[in-house]
Short mmCIF file of C-alpha atoms and ligand atoms in Angstrom, two decimals:
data_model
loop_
_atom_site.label_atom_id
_atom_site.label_comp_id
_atom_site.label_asym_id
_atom_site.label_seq_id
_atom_site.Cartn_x
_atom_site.Cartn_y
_atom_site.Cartn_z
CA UNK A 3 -29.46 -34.52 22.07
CA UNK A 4 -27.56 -31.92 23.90
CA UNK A 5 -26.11 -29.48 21.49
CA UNK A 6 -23.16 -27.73 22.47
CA UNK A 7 -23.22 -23.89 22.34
CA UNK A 8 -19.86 -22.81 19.94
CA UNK A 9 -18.24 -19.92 21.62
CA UNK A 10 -17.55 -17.06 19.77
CA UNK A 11 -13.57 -16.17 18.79
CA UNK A 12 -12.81 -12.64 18.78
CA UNK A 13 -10.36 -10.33 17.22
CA UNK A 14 -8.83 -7.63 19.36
CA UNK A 15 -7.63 -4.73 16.89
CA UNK A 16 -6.28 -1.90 19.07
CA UNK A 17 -5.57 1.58 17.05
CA UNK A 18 -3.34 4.34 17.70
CA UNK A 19 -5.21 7.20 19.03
CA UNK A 20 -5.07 9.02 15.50
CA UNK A 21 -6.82 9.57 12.73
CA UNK A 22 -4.11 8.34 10.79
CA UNK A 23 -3.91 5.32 12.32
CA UNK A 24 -7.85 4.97 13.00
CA UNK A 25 -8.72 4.55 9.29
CA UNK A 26 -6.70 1.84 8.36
CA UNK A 27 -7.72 -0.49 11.59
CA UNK A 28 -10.88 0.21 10.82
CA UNK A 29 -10.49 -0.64 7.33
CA UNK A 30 -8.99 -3.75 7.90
CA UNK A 31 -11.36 -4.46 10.66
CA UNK A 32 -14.07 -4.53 8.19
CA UNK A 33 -11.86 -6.65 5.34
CA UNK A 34 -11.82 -9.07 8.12
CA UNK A 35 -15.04 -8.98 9.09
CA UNK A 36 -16.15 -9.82 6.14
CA UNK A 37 -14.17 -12.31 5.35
CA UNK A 38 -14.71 -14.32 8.73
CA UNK A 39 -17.29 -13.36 9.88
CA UNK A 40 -15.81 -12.23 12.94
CA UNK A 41 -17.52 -9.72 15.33
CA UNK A 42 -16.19 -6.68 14.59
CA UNK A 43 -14.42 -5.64 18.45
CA UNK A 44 -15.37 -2.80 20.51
CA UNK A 45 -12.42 0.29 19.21
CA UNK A 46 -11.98 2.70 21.53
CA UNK A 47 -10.80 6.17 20.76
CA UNK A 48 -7.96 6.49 23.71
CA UNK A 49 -7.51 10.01 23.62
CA UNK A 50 -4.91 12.38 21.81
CA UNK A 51 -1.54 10.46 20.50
CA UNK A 52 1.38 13.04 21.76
CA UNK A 53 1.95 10.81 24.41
CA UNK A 54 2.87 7.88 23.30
CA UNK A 55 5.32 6.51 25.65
CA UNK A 56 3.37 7.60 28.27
CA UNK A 57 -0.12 6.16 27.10
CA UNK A 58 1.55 2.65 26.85
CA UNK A 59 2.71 2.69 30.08
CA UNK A 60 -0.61 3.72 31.43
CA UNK A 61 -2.64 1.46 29.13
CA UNK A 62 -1.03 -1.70 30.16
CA UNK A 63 -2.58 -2.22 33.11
CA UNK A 64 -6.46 -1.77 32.01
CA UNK A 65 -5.83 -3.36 28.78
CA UNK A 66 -4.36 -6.78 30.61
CA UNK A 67 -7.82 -6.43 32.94
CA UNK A 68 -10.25 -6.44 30.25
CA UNK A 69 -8.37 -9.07 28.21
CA UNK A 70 -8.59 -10.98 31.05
CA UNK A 71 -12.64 -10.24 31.56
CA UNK A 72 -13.03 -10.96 27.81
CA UNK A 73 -11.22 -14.09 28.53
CA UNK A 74 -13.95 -15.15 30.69
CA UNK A 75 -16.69 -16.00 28.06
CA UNK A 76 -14.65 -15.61 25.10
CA UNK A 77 -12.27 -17.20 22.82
CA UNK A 78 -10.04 -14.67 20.99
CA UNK A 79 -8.54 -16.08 18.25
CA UNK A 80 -5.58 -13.18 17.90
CA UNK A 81 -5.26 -9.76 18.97
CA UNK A 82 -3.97 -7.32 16.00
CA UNK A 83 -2.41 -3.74 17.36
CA UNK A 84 -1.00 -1.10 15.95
CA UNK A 85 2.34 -1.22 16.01
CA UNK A 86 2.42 1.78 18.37
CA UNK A 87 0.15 0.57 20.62
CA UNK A 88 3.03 -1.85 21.57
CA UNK A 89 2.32 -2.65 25.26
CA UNK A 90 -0.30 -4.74 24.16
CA UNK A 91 2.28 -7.31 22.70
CA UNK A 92 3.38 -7.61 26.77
CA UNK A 93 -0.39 -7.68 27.82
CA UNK A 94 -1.46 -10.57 25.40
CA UNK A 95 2.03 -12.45 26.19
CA UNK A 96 1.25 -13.00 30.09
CA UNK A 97 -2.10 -14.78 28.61
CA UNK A 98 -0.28 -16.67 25.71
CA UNK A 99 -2.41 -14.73 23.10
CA UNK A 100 -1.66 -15.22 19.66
CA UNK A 101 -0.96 -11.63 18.42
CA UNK A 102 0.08 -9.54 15.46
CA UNK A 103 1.66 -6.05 14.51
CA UNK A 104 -0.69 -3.58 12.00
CA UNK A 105 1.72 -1.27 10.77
CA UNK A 106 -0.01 1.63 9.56
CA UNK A 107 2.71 3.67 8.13
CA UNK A 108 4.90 2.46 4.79
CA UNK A 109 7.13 -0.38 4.84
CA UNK A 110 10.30 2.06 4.35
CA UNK A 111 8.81 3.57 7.27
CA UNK A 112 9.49 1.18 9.51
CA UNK A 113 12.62 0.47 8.03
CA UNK A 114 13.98 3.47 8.83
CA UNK A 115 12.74 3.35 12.84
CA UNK A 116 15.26 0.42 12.57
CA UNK A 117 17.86 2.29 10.95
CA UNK A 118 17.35 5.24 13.24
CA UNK A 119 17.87 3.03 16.42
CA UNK A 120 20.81 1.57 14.87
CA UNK A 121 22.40 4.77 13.96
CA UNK A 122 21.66 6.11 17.21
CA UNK A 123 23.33 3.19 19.09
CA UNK A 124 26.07 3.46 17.39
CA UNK A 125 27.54 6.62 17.31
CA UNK A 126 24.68 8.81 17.56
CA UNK A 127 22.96 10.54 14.91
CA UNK A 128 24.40 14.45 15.88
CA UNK A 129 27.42 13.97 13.54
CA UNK A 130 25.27 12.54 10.15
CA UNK A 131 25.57 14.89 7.40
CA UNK A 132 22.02 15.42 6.71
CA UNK A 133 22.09 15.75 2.23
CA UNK A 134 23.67 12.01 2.44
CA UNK A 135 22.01 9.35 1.60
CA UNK A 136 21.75 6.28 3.95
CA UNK A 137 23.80 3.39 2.71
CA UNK A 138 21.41 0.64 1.13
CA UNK A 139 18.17 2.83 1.59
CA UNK A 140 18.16 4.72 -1.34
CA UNK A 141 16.87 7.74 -2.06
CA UNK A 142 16.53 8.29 1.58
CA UNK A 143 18.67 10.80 3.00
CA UNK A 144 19.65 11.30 6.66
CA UNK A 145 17.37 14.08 7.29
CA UNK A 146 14.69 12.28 5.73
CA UNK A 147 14.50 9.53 8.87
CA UNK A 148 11.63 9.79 11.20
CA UNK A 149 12.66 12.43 13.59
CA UNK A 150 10.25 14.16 15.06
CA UNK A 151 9.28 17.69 15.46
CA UNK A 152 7.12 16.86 18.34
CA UNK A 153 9.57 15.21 20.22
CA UNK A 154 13.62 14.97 20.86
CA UNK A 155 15.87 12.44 19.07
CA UNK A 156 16.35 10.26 22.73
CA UNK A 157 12.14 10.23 22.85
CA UNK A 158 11.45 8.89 19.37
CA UNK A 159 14.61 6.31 19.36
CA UNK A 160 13.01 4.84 22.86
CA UNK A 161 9.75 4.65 21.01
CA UNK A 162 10.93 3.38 18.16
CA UNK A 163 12.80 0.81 19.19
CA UNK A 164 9.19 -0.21 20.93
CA UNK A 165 7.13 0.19 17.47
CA UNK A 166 10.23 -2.32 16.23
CA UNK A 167 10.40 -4.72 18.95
CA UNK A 168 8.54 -7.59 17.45
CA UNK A 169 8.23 -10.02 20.97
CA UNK A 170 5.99 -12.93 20.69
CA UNK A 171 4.22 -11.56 17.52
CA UNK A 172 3.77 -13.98 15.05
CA UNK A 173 3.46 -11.85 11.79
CA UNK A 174 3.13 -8.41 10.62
CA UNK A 175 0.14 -6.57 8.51
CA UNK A 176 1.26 -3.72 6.44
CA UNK A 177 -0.87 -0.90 4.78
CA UNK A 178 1.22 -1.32 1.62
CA UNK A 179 1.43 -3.09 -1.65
CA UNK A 180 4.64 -4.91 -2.53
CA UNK A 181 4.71 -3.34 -5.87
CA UNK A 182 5.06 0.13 -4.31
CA UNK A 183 8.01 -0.93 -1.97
CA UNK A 184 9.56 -4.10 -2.83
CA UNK A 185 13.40 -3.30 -1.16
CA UNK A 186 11.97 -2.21 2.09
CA UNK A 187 9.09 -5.10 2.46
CA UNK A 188 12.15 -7.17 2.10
CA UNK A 189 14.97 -5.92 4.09
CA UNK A 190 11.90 -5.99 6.88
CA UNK A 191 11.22 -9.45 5.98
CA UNK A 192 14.59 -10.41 6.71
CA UNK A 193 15.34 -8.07 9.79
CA UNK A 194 12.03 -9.42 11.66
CA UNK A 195 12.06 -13.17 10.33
CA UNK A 196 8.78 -13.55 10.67
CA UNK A 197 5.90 -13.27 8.07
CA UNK A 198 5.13 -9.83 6.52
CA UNK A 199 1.93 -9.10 4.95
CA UNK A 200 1.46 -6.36 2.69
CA UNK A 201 -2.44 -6.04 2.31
CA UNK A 202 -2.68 -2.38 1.10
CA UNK A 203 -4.61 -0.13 -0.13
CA UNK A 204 -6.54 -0.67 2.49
CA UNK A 205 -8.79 2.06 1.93
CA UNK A 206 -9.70 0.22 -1.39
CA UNK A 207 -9.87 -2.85 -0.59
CA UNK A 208 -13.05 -2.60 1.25
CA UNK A 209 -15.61 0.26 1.79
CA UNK A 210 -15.03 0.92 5.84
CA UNK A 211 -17.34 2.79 7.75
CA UNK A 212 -16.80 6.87 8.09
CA UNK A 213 -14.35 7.21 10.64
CA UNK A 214 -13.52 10.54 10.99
CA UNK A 215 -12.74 12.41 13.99
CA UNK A 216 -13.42 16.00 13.15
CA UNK A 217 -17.41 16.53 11.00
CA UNK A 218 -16.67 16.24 6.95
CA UNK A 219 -17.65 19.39 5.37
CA UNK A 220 -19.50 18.41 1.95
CA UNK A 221 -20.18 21.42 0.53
CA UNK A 222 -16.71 21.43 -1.00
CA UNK A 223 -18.06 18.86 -3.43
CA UNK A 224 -20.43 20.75 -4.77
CA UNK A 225 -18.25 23.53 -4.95
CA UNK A 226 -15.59 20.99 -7.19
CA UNK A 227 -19.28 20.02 -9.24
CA UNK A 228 -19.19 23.59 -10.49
CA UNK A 229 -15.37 23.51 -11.50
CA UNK A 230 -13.50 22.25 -14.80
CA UNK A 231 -12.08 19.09 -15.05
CA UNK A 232 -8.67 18.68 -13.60
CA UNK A 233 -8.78 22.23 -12.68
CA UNK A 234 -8.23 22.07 -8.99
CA UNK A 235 -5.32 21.63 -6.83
CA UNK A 236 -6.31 20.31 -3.15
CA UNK A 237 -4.41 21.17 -0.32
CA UNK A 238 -4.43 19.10 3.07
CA UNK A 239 -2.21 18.99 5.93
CA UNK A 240 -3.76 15.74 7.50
CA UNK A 241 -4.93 15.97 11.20
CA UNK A 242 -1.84 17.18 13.12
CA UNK A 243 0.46 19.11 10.80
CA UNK A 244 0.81 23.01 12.07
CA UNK A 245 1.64 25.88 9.48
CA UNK A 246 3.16 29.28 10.61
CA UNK A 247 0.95 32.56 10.08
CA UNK A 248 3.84 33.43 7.35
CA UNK A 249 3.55 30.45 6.04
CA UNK A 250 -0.28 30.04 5.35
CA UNK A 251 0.28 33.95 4.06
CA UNK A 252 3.44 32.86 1.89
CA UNK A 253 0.92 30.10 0.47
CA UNK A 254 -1.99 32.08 -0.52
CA UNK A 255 -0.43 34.77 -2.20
CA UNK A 256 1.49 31.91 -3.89
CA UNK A 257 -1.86 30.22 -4.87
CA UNK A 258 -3.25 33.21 -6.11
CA UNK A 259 -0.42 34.20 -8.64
CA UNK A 260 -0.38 30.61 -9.82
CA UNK A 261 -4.07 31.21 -11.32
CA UNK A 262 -5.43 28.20 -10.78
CA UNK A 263 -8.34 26.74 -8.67
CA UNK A 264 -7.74 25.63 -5.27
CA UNK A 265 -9.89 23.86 -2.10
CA UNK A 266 -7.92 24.11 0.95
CA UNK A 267 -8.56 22.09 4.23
CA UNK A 268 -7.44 24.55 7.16
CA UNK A 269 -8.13 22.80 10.20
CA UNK A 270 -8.98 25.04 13.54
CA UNK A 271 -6.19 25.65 15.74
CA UNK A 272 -3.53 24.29 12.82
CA UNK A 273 -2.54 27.98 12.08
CA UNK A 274 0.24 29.06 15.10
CA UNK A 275 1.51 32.64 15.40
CA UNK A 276 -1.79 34.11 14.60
CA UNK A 277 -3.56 36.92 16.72
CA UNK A 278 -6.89 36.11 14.45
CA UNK A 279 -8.89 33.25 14.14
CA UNK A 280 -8.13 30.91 11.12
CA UNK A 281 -11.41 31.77 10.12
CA UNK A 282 -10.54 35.80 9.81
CA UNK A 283 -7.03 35.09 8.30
CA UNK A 284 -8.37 33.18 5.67
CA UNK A 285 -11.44 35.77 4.78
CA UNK A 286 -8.64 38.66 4.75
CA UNK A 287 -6.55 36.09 2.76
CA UNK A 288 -8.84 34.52 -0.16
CA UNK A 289 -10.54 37.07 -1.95
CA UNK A 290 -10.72 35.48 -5.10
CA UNK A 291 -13.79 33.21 -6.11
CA UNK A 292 -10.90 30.71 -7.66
CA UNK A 293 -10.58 29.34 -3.67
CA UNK A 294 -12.65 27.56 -1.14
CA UNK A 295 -11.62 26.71 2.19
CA UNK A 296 -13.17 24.11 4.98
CA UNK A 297 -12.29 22.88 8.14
CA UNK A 298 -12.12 19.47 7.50
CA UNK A 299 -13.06 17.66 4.09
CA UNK A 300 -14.04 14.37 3.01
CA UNK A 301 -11.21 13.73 1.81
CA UNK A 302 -10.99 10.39 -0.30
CA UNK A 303 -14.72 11.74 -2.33
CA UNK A 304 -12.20 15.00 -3.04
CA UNK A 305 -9.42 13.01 -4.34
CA UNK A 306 -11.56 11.02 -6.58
CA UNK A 307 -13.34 14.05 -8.00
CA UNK A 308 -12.60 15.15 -11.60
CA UNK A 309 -12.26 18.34 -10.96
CA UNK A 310 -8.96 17.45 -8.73
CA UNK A 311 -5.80 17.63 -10.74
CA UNK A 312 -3.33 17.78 -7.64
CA UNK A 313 -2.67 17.33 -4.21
CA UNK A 314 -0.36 19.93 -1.89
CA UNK A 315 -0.12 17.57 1.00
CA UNK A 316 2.59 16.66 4.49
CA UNK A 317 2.52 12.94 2.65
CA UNK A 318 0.42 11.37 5.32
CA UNK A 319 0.90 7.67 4.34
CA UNK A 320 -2.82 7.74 4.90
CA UNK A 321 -3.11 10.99 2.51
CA UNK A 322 -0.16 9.21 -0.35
CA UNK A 323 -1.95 5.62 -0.18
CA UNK A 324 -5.15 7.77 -1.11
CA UNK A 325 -3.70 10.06 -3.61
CA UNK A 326 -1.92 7.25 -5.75
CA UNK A 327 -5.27 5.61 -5.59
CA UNK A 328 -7.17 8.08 -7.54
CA UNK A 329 -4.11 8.79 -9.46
CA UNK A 330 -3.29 12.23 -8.68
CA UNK A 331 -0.10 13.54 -8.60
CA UNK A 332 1.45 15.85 -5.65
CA UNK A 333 2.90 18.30 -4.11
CA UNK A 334 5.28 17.26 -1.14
CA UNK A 335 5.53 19.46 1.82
CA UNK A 336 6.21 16.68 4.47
CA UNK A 337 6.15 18.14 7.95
CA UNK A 338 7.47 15.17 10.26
CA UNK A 339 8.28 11.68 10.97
CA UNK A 340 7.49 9.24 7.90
CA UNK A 341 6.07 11.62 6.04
CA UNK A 342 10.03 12.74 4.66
CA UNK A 343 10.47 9.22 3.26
CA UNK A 344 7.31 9.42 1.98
CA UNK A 345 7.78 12.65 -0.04
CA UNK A 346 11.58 11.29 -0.80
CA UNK A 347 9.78 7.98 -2.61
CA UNK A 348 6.82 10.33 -4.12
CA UNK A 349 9.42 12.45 -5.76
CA UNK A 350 12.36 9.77 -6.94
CA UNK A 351 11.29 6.39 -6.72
CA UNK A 352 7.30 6.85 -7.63
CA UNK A 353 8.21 9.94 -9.88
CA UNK A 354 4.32 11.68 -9.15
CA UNK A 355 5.42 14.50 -6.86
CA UNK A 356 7.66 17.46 -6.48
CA UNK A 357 9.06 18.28 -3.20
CA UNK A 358 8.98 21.57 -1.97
CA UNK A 359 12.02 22.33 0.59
CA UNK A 360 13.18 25.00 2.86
CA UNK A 361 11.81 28.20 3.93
CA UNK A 362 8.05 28.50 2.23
CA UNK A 363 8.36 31.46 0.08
CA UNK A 364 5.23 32.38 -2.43
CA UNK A 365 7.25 32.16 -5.30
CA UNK A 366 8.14 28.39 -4.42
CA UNK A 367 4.41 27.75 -4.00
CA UNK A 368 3.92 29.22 -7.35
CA UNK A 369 6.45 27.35 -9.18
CA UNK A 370 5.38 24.28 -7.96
CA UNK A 371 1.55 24.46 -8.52
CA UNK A 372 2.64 25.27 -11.98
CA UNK A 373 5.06 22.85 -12.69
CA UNK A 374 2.18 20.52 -11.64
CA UNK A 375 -0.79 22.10 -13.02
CA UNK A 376 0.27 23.41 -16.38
CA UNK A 377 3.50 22.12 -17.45
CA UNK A 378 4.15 19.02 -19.52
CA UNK A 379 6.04 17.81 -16.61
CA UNK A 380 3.18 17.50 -14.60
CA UNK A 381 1.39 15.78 -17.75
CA UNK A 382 3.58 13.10 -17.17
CA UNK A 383 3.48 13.05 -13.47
CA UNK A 384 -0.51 12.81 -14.13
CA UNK A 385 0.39 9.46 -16.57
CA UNK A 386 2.82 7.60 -14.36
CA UNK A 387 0.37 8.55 -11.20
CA UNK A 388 -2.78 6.65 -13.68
CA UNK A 389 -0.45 3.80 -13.67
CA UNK A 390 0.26 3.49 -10.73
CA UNK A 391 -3.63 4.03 -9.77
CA UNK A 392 -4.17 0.89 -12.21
CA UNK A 393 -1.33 -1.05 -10.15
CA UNK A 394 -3.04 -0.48 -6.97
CA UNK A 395 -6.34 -1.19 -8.30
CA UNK A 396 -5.42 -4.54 -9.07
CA UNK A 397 -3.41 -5.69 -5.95
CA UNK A 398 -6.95 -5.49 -4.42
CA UNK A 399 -8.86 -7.77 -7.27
CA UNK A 400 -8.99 -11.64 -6.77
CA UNK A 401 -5.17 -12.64 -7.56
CA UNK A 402 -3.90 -9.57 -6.88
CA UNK A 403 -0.81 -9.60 -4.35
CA UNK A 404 -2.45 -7.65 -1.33
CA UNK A 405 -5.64 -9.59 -1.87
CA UNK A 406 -3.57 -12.90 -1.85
CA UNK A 407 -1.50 -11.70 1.26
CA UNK A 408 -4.66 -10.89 2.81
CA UNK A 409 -6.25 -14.56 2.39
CA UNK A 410 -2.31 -15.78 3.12
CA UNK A 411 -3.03 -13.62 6.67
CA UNK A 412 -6.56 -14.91 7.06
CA UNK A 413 -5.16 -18.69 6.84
CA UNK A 414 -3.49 -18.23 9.73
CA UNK A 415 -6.02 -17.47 12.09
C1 LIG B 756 -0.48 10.49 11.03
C2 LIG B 756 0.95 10.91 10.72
O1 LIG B 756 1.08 12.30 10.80
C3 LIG B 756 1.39 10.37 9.39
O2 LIG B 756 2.70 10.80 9.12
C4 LIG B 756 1.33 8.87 9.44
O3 LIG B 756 1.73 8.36 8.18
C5 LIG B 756 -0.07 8.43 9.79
O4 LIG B 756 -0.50 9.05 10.98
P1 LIG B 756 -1.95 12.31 9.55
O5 LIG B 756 -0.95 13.36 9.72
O6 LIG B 756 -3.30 12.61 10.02
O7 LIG B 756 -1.47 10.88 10.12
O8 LIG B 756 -1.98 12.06 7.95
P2 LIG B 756 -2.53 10.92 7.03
O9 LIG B 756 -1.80 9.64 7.23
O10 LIG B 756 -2.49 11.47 5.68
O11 LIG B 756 -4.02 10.67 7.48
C6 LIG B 756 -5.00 11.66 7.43
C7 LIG B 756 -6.35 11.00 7.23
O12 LIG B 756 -7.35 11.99 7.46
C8 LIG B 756 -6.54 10.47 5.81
O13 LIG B 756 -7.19 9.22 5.85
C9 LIG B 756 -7.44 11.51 5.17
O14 LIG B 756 -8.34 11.01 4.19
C10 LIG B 756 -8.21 12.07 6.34
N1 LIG B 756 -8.58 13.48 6.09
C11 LIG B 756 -7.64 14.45 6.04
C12 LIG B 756 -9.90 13.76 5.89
O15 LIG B 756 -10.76 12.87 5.92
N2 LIG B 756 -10.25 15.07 5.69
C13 LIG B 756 -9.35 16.08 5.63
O16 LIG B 756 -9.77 17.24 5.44
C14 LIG B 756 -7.99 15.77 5.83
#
């Protein structure tokens, strides 16, 4: 009897070129993995993500061509992208490809990409008074949409309104739990009309593989072994934010009148204005023994150290999802982009951070590592962030609602 060879189906996922976006598709690419069983695909790291317009322009082409070669011997069952890796949603249409939108970033994140391209087709966004809130989108305030510093207000609105264009895609996969965001998932819900899946944490959902771009430097943990518990306030700037000389000078001087312990990621070439290495600045900088600095840290075993009491962090959604996972309360000096809603949700809706505006002055930095570290105000920043750590814990059990929207997702395929 002639048996009939199955052919294997195949899930595209294609990342953004960033770290930030890397670790969740990988993530989820190993949630579904195991779940179906599903070759993991072939991720490619496409290069620096500055240019984003310009990389989905030049990506089209190559990506329709090797769809089209995959097509050849394969079935693929869907093609998930991030949702700024948009020109594969007009690749994967020519082809009829079932395909869906991984939205790395918060739900109020995207929300406010629509809002911004709204507000900019209207009347522009030059005449917004920047302390006032956005109707319905409370607590965000003008100057807390997605602008970037990296590009003008005409560049991100014409990418935006790509990330937002939703085209033949038949749902959308969010790195969020419902709990966390429930106005936003549904004003989304009802702006896109078509299903929304928030399957976050994904980070704990599922042990991915290491997927970091720059090498982890472990000694850091066993510098935290040899510190007190909840003694130590971390401080990371993810993988693009920059910091001014004055800044990174305002900071440590800041750090060291504060008194407490600190491990601070300082990632070469993050440090602008500076005629010395980072490497130099910081040795002339840190002279006390209560300080250790690396390059790059691994930085969800930091977070769920015991020594770690705190986080000084740009609010990353990458870097927030991971803090209120380990229940750690932070500091919120957002630099760009999402990360202002972010730190606007940390501080007033979430209620475990404390915002640190304006010009970065070392008495700021002070005040605000204390408020955290010693004060009973960040005692009860440290309970509410437990909570919430035992919220997000269980969205990811059996029953939980990301689990649930994950095997919702899964049904689909
Ligand atoms: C980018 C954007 O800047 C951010 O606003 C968006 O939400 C996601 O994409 P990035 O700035 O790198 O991300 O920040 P974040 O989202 O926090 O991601 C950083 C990742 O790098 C995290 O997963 C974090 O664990 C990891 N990291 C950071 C390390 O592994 N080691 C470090 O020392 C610092």
């Amino acid at each position: 009897m002639e048996k009939k060879l199955a052919r294997r189906r195949r899930l595209v996922l294609v990342p953004a070129p960033a770290q930030g976006h890397i670790n969740p598709m990988m993530q989820l690419a190993k949630a579904l993995h195991l779940k179906e069983n599903l070759p993991v695909s072939d991720l490619k790291n496409l290069g620096p993500g500055r240019f984003l317009i310009k990389l989905a322009k030049e990506c089209y082409v190559s990506f329709k061509e090797l769809l089209g070669q995959l097509l050849v011997n394969e079935e693929i069952a869907c093609v998930i992208y991030d949702e700024f890796m948009y020109f594969v949603e007009a690749a994967v249409e020519e082809f009829k490809l079932r395909n869906v939108i991984l939205s790395t970033t918060s739900a109020t994140a995207f929300v406010c990409r629509f809002v911004m391209c709204k507000l900019y087709a209207k009347d522009g966004l030059a005449q917004l008074k920047e302390e006032e809130l956005v109707p319905e989108l409370y607590p965000i305030r003008y100057k807390d949409l997605p602008s970037s510093v990296f590009a003008s207000v005409e560049c991100s609105v014409e990418l935006f309104k790509n990330t937002c264009y939703k085209g033949t895609a038949s749902s959308v996969i969010i790195n969020t739990v419902r709990c966390l965001e429930i106005s936003s998932f549904e004003w989304l819900q009802r702006e896109l009309d078509i299903p929304v899946y928030p399957i976050g944490p994904l980070h704990m959902a599922v042990s991915a593989p290491r997927t970091s771009l720059l090498e982890e430097n472990e000694s850091c943990i066993e510098w935290l072994n040899k510190q007190k518990p909840s003694s130590v306030i971390y401080i990371s700037l993810g993988s693009f934010t920059m910091m001014e000389t004055k800044e990174v000078l305002e900071m440590a001087s800041g750090l060291d009148s504060s008194n407490q312990h600190f491990l601070w990621v300082i990632r070469p070439g993050s440090v602008s204005g500076s005629e010395i290495s980072e490497e130099e600045l910081l040795k002339k900088m840190v002279t006390t023994d209560r300080g250790y600095i690396v390059k790059w840290a691994p930085q969800k075993q930091v977070l769920a150290h015991s020594a770690v009491r705190a986080f000084w962090s740009h609010c990353g959604w990458n870097s927030t999802l991971e803090s209120l996972g380990e229940g750690v309360p932070m500091i919120c000096r957002p630099f760009t982009t999402d990360q202002k809603g972010n730190a606007r949700y940390l501080e007033c809706v979430w209620k475990v951070g404390i915002q640190v505006e304006g010009k970065l002055e070392r008495s700021a930095v002070e005040k605000a590592v204390k408020r955290l570290m010693v004060d009973e105000e960040g005692e009860e920043m440290k309970r509410r962030a437990l909570s919430l750590k035992e919220k997000l814990k269980d969205s990811v059990l059996a029953q939980g609602s990301s689990h649930n929207s994950l095997d919702d997702f899964i049904k689909t395929l």
